[in-house]
GROMACS .gro file of N, CA and C in nm:
model
  285
    1MET      N    1   0.080  -0.119   0.000
    1MET     CA    2   0.000   0.000   0.000
    1MET      C    3   0.085   0.126   0.000
    2LYS      N    4   0.215   0.113   0.009
    2LYS     CA    5   0.301   0.229   0.010
    2LYS      C    6   0.297   0.307  -0.121
    3ASP      N    7   0.259   0.239  -0.229
    3ASP     CA    8   0.259   0.305  -0.359
    3ASP      C    9   0.131   0.385  -0.384
    4HIS      N   10   0.038   0.384  -0.290
    4HIS     CA   11  -0.085   0.458  -0.306
    4HIS      C   12  -0.094   0.569  -0.201
    5LYS      N   13  -0.159   0.676  -0.237
    5LYS     CA   14  -0.167   0.791  -0.148
    5LYS      C   15  -0.293   0.784  -0.063
    6ILE      N   16  -0.299   0.682   0.020
    6ILE     CA   17  -0.408   0.668   0.116
    6ILE      C   18  -0.349   0.667   0.256
    7THR      N   19  -0.431   0.700   0.353
    7THR     CA   20  -0.386   0.696   0.491
    7THR      C   21  -0.363   0.550   0.529
    8PRO      N   22  -0.244   0.518   0.579
    8PRO     CA   23  -0.212   0.378   0.612
    8PRO      C   24  -0.303   0.321   0.721
    9ALA      N   25  -0.317   0.191   0.719
    9ALA     CA   26  -0.390   0.118   0.824
    9ALA      C   27  -0.310   0.125   0.954
   10PRO      N   28  -0.372   0.104   1.065
   10PRO     CA   29  -0.512   0.066   1.080
   10PRO      C   30  -0.603   0.189   1.088
   11TRP      N   31  -0.724   0.169   1.037
   11TRP     CA   32  -0.830   0.268   1.053
   11TRP      C   33  -0.920   0.215   1.164
   12THR      N   34  -0.964   0.304   1.250
   12THR     CA   35  -1.044   0.264   1.365
   12THR      C   36  -1.179   0.333   1.362
   13HIS      N   37  -1.283   0.258   1.394
   13HIS     CA   38  -1.420   0.311   1.398
   13HIS      C   39  -1.455   0.350   1.540
   14TYR      N   40  -1.507   0.471   1.556
   14TYR     CA   41  -1.558   0.517   1.685
   14TYR      C   42  -1.704   0.556   1.669
   15ASP      N   43  -1.788   0.500   1.755
   15ASP     CA   44  -1.929   0.537   1.755
   15ASP      C   45  -1.940   0.666   1.835
   16ASP      N   46  -1.969   0.774   1.767
   16ASP     CA   47  -1.976   0.907   1.827
   16ASP      C   48  -2.122   0.954   1.833
   17SER      N   49  -2.214   0.857   1.837
   17SER     CA   50  -2.356   0.888   1.835
   17SER      C   51  -2.403   0.943   1.969
   18ASP      N   52  -2.506   1.024   1.962
   18ASP     CA   53  -2.576   1.067   2.083
   18ASP      C   54  -2.725   1.044   2.060
   19SER      N   55  -2.808   1.098   2.143
   19SER     CA   56  -2.952   1.072   2.132
   19SER      C   57  -3.014   1.140   2.010
   20VAL      N   58  -2.944   1.235   1.950
   20VAL     CA   59  -2.999   1.309   1.836
   20VAL      C   60  -2.940   1.262   1.703
   21THR      N   61  -2.809   1.239   1.698
   21THR     CA   62  -2.744   1.205   1.572
   21THR      C   63  -2.679   1.067   1.578
   22ASN      N   64  -2.680   1.001   1.466
   22ASN     CA   65  -2.606   0.876   1.449
   22ASN      C   66  -2.477   0.912   1.377
   23ARG      N   67  -2.376   0.946   1.453
   23ARG     CA   68  -2.249   0.991   1.396
   23ARG      C   69  -2.141   0.889   1.429
   24HIS      N   70  -2.061   0.860   1.329
   24HIS     CA   71  -1.948   0.770   1.346
   24HIS      C   72  -1.825   0.837   1.289
   25GLU      N   73  -1.712   0.808   1.349
   25GLU     CA   74  -1.586   0.867   1.305
   25GLU      C   75  -1.488   0.755   1.272
   26ILE      N   76  -1.418   0.771   1.161
   26ILE     CA   77  -1.310   0.680   1.123
   26ILE      C   78  -1.180   0.757   1.143
   27VAL      N   79  -1.089   0.700   1.223
   27VAL     CA   80  -0.965   0.768   1.261
   27VAL      C   81  -0.845   0.681   1.224
   28ALA      N   82  -0.740   0.746   1.175
   28ALA     CA   83  -0.614   0.677   1.145
   28ALA      C   84  -0.501   0.774   1.167
   29MET      N   85  -0.396   0.727   1.226
   29MET     CA   86  -0.276   0.808   1.249
   29MET      C   87  -0.309   0.939   1.322
   30GLY      N   88  -0.404   0.932   1.414
   30GLY     CA   89  -0.438   1.047   1.495
   30GLY      C   90  -0.522   1.153   1.426
   31LYS      N   91  -0.573   1.123   1.306
   31LYS     CA   92  -0.656   1.221   1.238
   31LYS      C   93  -0.783   1.156   1.186
   32THR      N   94  -0.884   1.237   1.169
   32THR     CA   95  -1.011   1.188   1.119
   32THR      C   96  -1.002   1.162   0.970
   33VAL      N   97  -1.038   1.042   0.928
   33VAL     CA   98  -1.044   1.007   0.787
   33VAL      C   99  -1.181   1.049   0.732
   34CYS      N  100  -1.287   1.020   0.810
   34CYS     CA  101  -1.421   1.061   0.767
   34CYS      C  102  -1.519   1.052   0.883
   35HIS      N  103  -1.633   1.117   0.865
   35HIS     CA  104  -1.749   1.104   0.952
   35HIS      C  105  -1.861   1.041   0.871
   36ILE      N  106  -1.944   0.964   0.937
   36ILE     CA  107  -2.057   0.900   0.871
   36ILE      C  108  -2.182   0.934   0.949
   37TYR      N  109  -2.282   0.981   0.877
   37TYR     CA  110  -2.411   1.012   0.936
   37TYR      C  111  -2.517   0.935   0.857
   38CYS      N  112  -2.611   0.879   0.927
   38CYS     CA  113  -2.718   0.805   0.859
   38CYS      C  114  -2.839   0.805   0.951
   39SER      N  115  -2.955   0.797   0.892
   39SER     CA  116  -3.077   0.798   0.974
   39SER      C  117  -3.113   0.659   1.026
   40VAL      N  118  -3.047   0.558   0.977
   40VAL     CA  119  -3.076   0.420   1.019
   40VAL      C  120  -2.957   0.371   1.101
   41LYS      N  121  -2.976   0.357   1.232
   41LYS     CA  122  -2.868   0.326   1.326
   41LYS      C  123  -2.787   0.202   1.286
   42ASP      N  124  -2.854   0.091   1.261
   42ASP     CA  125  -2.781  -0.033   1.228
   42ASP      C  126  -2.704  -0.019   1.097
   43GLU      N  127  -2.764   0.050   1.002
   43GLU     CA  128  -2.700   0.067   0.871
   43GLU      C  129  -2.577   0.156   0.880
   44ASP      N  130  -2.585   0.265   0.956
   44ASP     CA  131  -2.468   0.352   0.961
   44ASP      C  132  -2.354   0.288   1.038
   45THR      N  133  -2.384   0.207   1.138
   45THR     CA  134  -2.278   0.136   1.211
   45THR      C  135  -2.209   0.036   1.118
   46ALA      N  136  -2.288  -0.038   1.041
   46ALA     CA  137  -2.230  -0.134   0.947
   46ALA      C  138  -2.147  -0.064   0.841
   47ASN      N  139  -2.195   0.049   0.789
   47ASN     CA  140  -2.120   0.125   0.689
   47ASN      C  141  -1.988   0.176   0.747
   48ALA      N  142  -1.992   0.225   0.869
   48ALA     CA  143  -1.870   0.277   0.933
   48ALA      C  144  -1.766   0.167   0.951
   49LYS      N  145  -1.810   0.050   0.992
   49LYS     CA  146  -1.716  -0.062   1.012
   49LYS      C  147  -1.657  -0.108   0.879
   50LEU      N  148  -1.738  -0.108   0.774
   50LEU     CA  149  -1.689  -0.145   0.641
   50LEU      C  150  -1.584  -0.045   0.593
   51ILE      N  151  -1.611   0.083   0.610
   51ILE     CA  152  -1.515   0.186   0.568
   51ILE      C  153  -1.386   0.176   0.649
   52ALA      N  154  -1.398   0.151   0.778
   52ALA     CA  155  -1.278   0.139   0.862
   52ALA      C  156  -1.192   0.020   0.821
   53ALA      N  157  -1.252  -0.081   0.761
   53ALA     CA  158  -1.178  -0.200   0.718
   53ALA      C  159  -1.120  -0.185   0.578
   54ALA      N  160  -1.145  -0.076   0.509
   54ALA     CA  161  -1.102  -0.060   0.370
   54ALA      C  162  -0.953  -0.087   0.348
   55PRO      N  163  -0.862  -0.030   0.428
   55PRO     CA  164  -0.720  -0.058   0.404
   55PRO      C  165  -0.684  -0.206   0.424
   56ASP      N  166  -0.750  -0.270   0.519
   56ASP     CA  167  -0.724  -0.412   0.545
   56ASP      C  168  -0.776  -0.498   0.429
   57LEU      N  169  -0.893  -0.463   0.378
   57LEU     CA  170  -0.949  -0.535   0.263
   57LEU      C  171  -0.861  -0.516   0.140
   58TYR      N  172  -0.813  -0.395   0.121
   58TYR     CA  173  -0.724  -0.364   0.008
   58TYR      C  174  -0.596  -0.448   0.016
   59ALA      N  175  -0.536  -0.452   0.134
   59ALA     CA  176  -0.412  -0.528   0.152
   59ALA      C  177  -0.436  -0.678   0.131
   60ALA      N  178  -0.547  -0.728   0.182
   60ALA     CA  179  -0.578  -0.870   0.166
   60ALA      C  180  -0.599  -0.906   0.019
   61LEU      N  181  -0.668  -0.821  -0.053
   61LEU     CA  182  -0.690  -0.846  -0.196
   61LEU      C  183  -0.557  -0.841  -0.272
   62ASN      N  184  -0.472  -0.746  -0.236
   62ASN     CA  185  -0.338  -0.740  -0.299
   62ASN      C  186  -0.259  -0.868  -0.275
   63LYS      N  187  -0.265  -0.919  -0.151
   63LYS     CA  188  -0.192  -1.041  -0.119
   63LYS      C  189  -0.245  -1.159  -0.200
   64LEU      N  190  -0.377  -1.171  -0.210
   64LEU     CA  191  -0.436  -1.279  -0.289
   64LEU      C  192  -0.396  -1.268  -0.436
   65LEU      N  193  -0.396  -1.147  -0.490
   65LEU     CA  194  -0.355  -1.127  -0.629
   65LEU      C  195  -0.208  -1.160  -0.649
   66ASP      N  196  -0.123  -1.123  -0.554
   66ASP     CA  197   0.019  -1.155  -0.565
   66ASP      C  198   0.041  -1.306  -0.572
   67VAL      N  199  -0.029  -1.379  -0.488
   67VAL     CA  200  -0.017  -1.524  -0.489
   67VAL      C  201  -0.061  -1.578  -0.624
   68TYR      N  202  -0.172  -1.528  -0.675
   68TYR     CA  203  -0.226  -1.576  -0.802
   68TYR      C  204  -0.139  -1.537  -0.921
   69VAL      N  205  -0.108  -1.408  -0.932
   69VAL     CA  206  -0.033  -1.358  -1.048
   69VAL      C  207   0.107  -1.416  -1.053
   70ASN      N  208   0.170  -1.432  -0.937
   70ASN     CA  209   0.306  -1.483  -0.932
   70ASN      C  210   0.312  -1.636  -0.920
   71ASN      N  211   0.197  -1.700  -0.933
   71ASN     CA  212   0.189  -1.845  -0.932
   71ASN      C  213   0.259  -1.905  -0.809
   72GLN      N  214   0.229  -1.848  -0.691
   72GLN     CA  215   0.291  -1.892  -0.566
   72GLN      C  216   0.194  -1.976  -0.483
   73PHE      N  217   0.142  -2.080  -0.545
   73PHE     CA  218   0.038  -2.161  -0.484
   73PHE      C  219   0.093  -2.267  -0.389
   74ASN      N  220   0.178  -2.228  -0.298
   74ASN     CA  221   0.221  -2.326  -0.197
   74ASN      C  222   0.135  -2.306  -0.072
   75HIS      N  223   0.137  -2.403   0.015
   75HIS     CA  224   0.050  -2.403   0.133
   75HIS      C  225   0.070  -2.278   0.220
   76GLU      N  226   0.194  -2.242   0.244
   76GLU     CA  227   0.223  -2.129   0.333
   76GLU      C  228   0.168  -1.997   0.276
   77ASN      N  229   0.192  -1.971   0.149
   77ASN     CA  230   0.143  -1.847   0.087
   77ASN      C  231  -0.009  -1.841   0.085
   78LEU      N  232  -0.070  -1.953   0.050
   78LEU     CA  233  -0.217  -1.957   0.046
   78LEU      C  234  -0.276  -1.937   0.185
   79LEU      N  235  -0.216  -1.998   0.285
   79LEU     CA  236  -0.265  -1.986   0.422
   79LEU      C  237  -0.253  -1.842   0.472
   80LYS      N  238  -0.140  -1.777   0.444
   80LYS     CA  239  -0.121  -1.637   0.484
   80LYS      C  240  -0.223  -1.546   0.416
   81ALA      N  241  -0.243  -1.565   0.287
   81ALA     CA  242  -0.339  -1.483   0.213
   81ALA      C  243  -0.481  -1.506   0.262
   82GLU      N  244  -0.515  -1.631   0.286
   82GLU     CA  245  -0.649  -1.662   0.336
   82GLU      C  246  -0.672  -1.603   0.474
   83THR      N  247  -0.574  -1.615   0.561
   83THR     CA  248  -0.585  -1.561   0.697
   83THR      C  249  -0.604  -1.410   0.694
   84GLU      N  250  -0.525  -1.342   0.613
   84GLU     CA  251  -0.536  -1.197   0.602
   84GLU      C  252  -0.674  -1.157   0.549
   85ALA      N  253  -0.723  -1.230   0.451
   85ALA     CA  254  -0.855  -1.201   0.394
   85ALA      C  255  -0.966  -1.224   0.498
   86ARG      N  256  -0.957  -1.334   0.570
   86ARG     CA  257  -1.060  -1.363   0.672
   86ARG      C  258  -1.059  -1.258   0.783
   87LEU      N  259  -0.940  -1.213   0.827
   87LEU     CA  260  -0.933  -1.111   0.930
   87LEU      C  261  -0.991  -0.977   0.881
   88ALA      N  262  -0.962  -0.943   0.757
   88ALA     CA  263  -1.015  -0.819   0.701
   88ALA      C  264  -1.167  -0.825   0.691
   89LEU      N  265  -1.221  -0.939   0.650
   89LEU     CA  266  -1.365  -0.953   0.642
   89LEU      C  267  -1.431  -0.948   0.779
   90LYS      N  268  -1.367  -1.008   0.880
   90LYS     CA  269  -1.418  -1.000   1.017
   90LYS      C  270  -1.424  -0.855   1.064
   91LYS      N  271  -1.319  -0.780   1.035
   91LYS     CA  272  -1.318  -0.639   1.074
   91LYS      C  273  -1.429  -0.563   1.002
   92ALA      N  274  -1.448  -0.591   0.875
   92ALA     CA  275  -1.552  -0.524   0.797
   92ALA      C  276  -1.692  -0.555   0.852
   93ARG      N  277  -1.710  -0.675   0.906
   93ARG     CA  278  -1.839  -0.712   0.964
   93ARG      C  279  -1.852  -0.666   1.109
   94GLY      N  280  -1.744  -0.614   1.166
   94GLY     CA  281  -1.748  -0.567   1.303
   94GLY      C  282  -1.741  -0.679   1.407
   95GLU      N  283  -1.678  -0.789   1.370
   95GLU     CA  284  -1.667  -0.904   1.460
   95GLU      C  285  -1.542  -0.899   1.544
   0.00000   0.00000   0.00000
């Protein structure tokens, strides 16, 4: 991910909601990446968690593509790529 101009992982989701607004904040490297507002509480929480997982999902997809494109189908490489993908998906689901 060093070759792209995005804020490096990890991105963290904070529920900043109160009784009036459903506000969520995504933070990385001590700065706000974005705020999310939505009128549907469950939906905005899920969206915030998905956005916070974006760098992890990007890295996992890159790893899977590297294994595929470079024909590195050995057990160790596949296991590492699968583990990274599963962890990124868990983060995206908020697990």
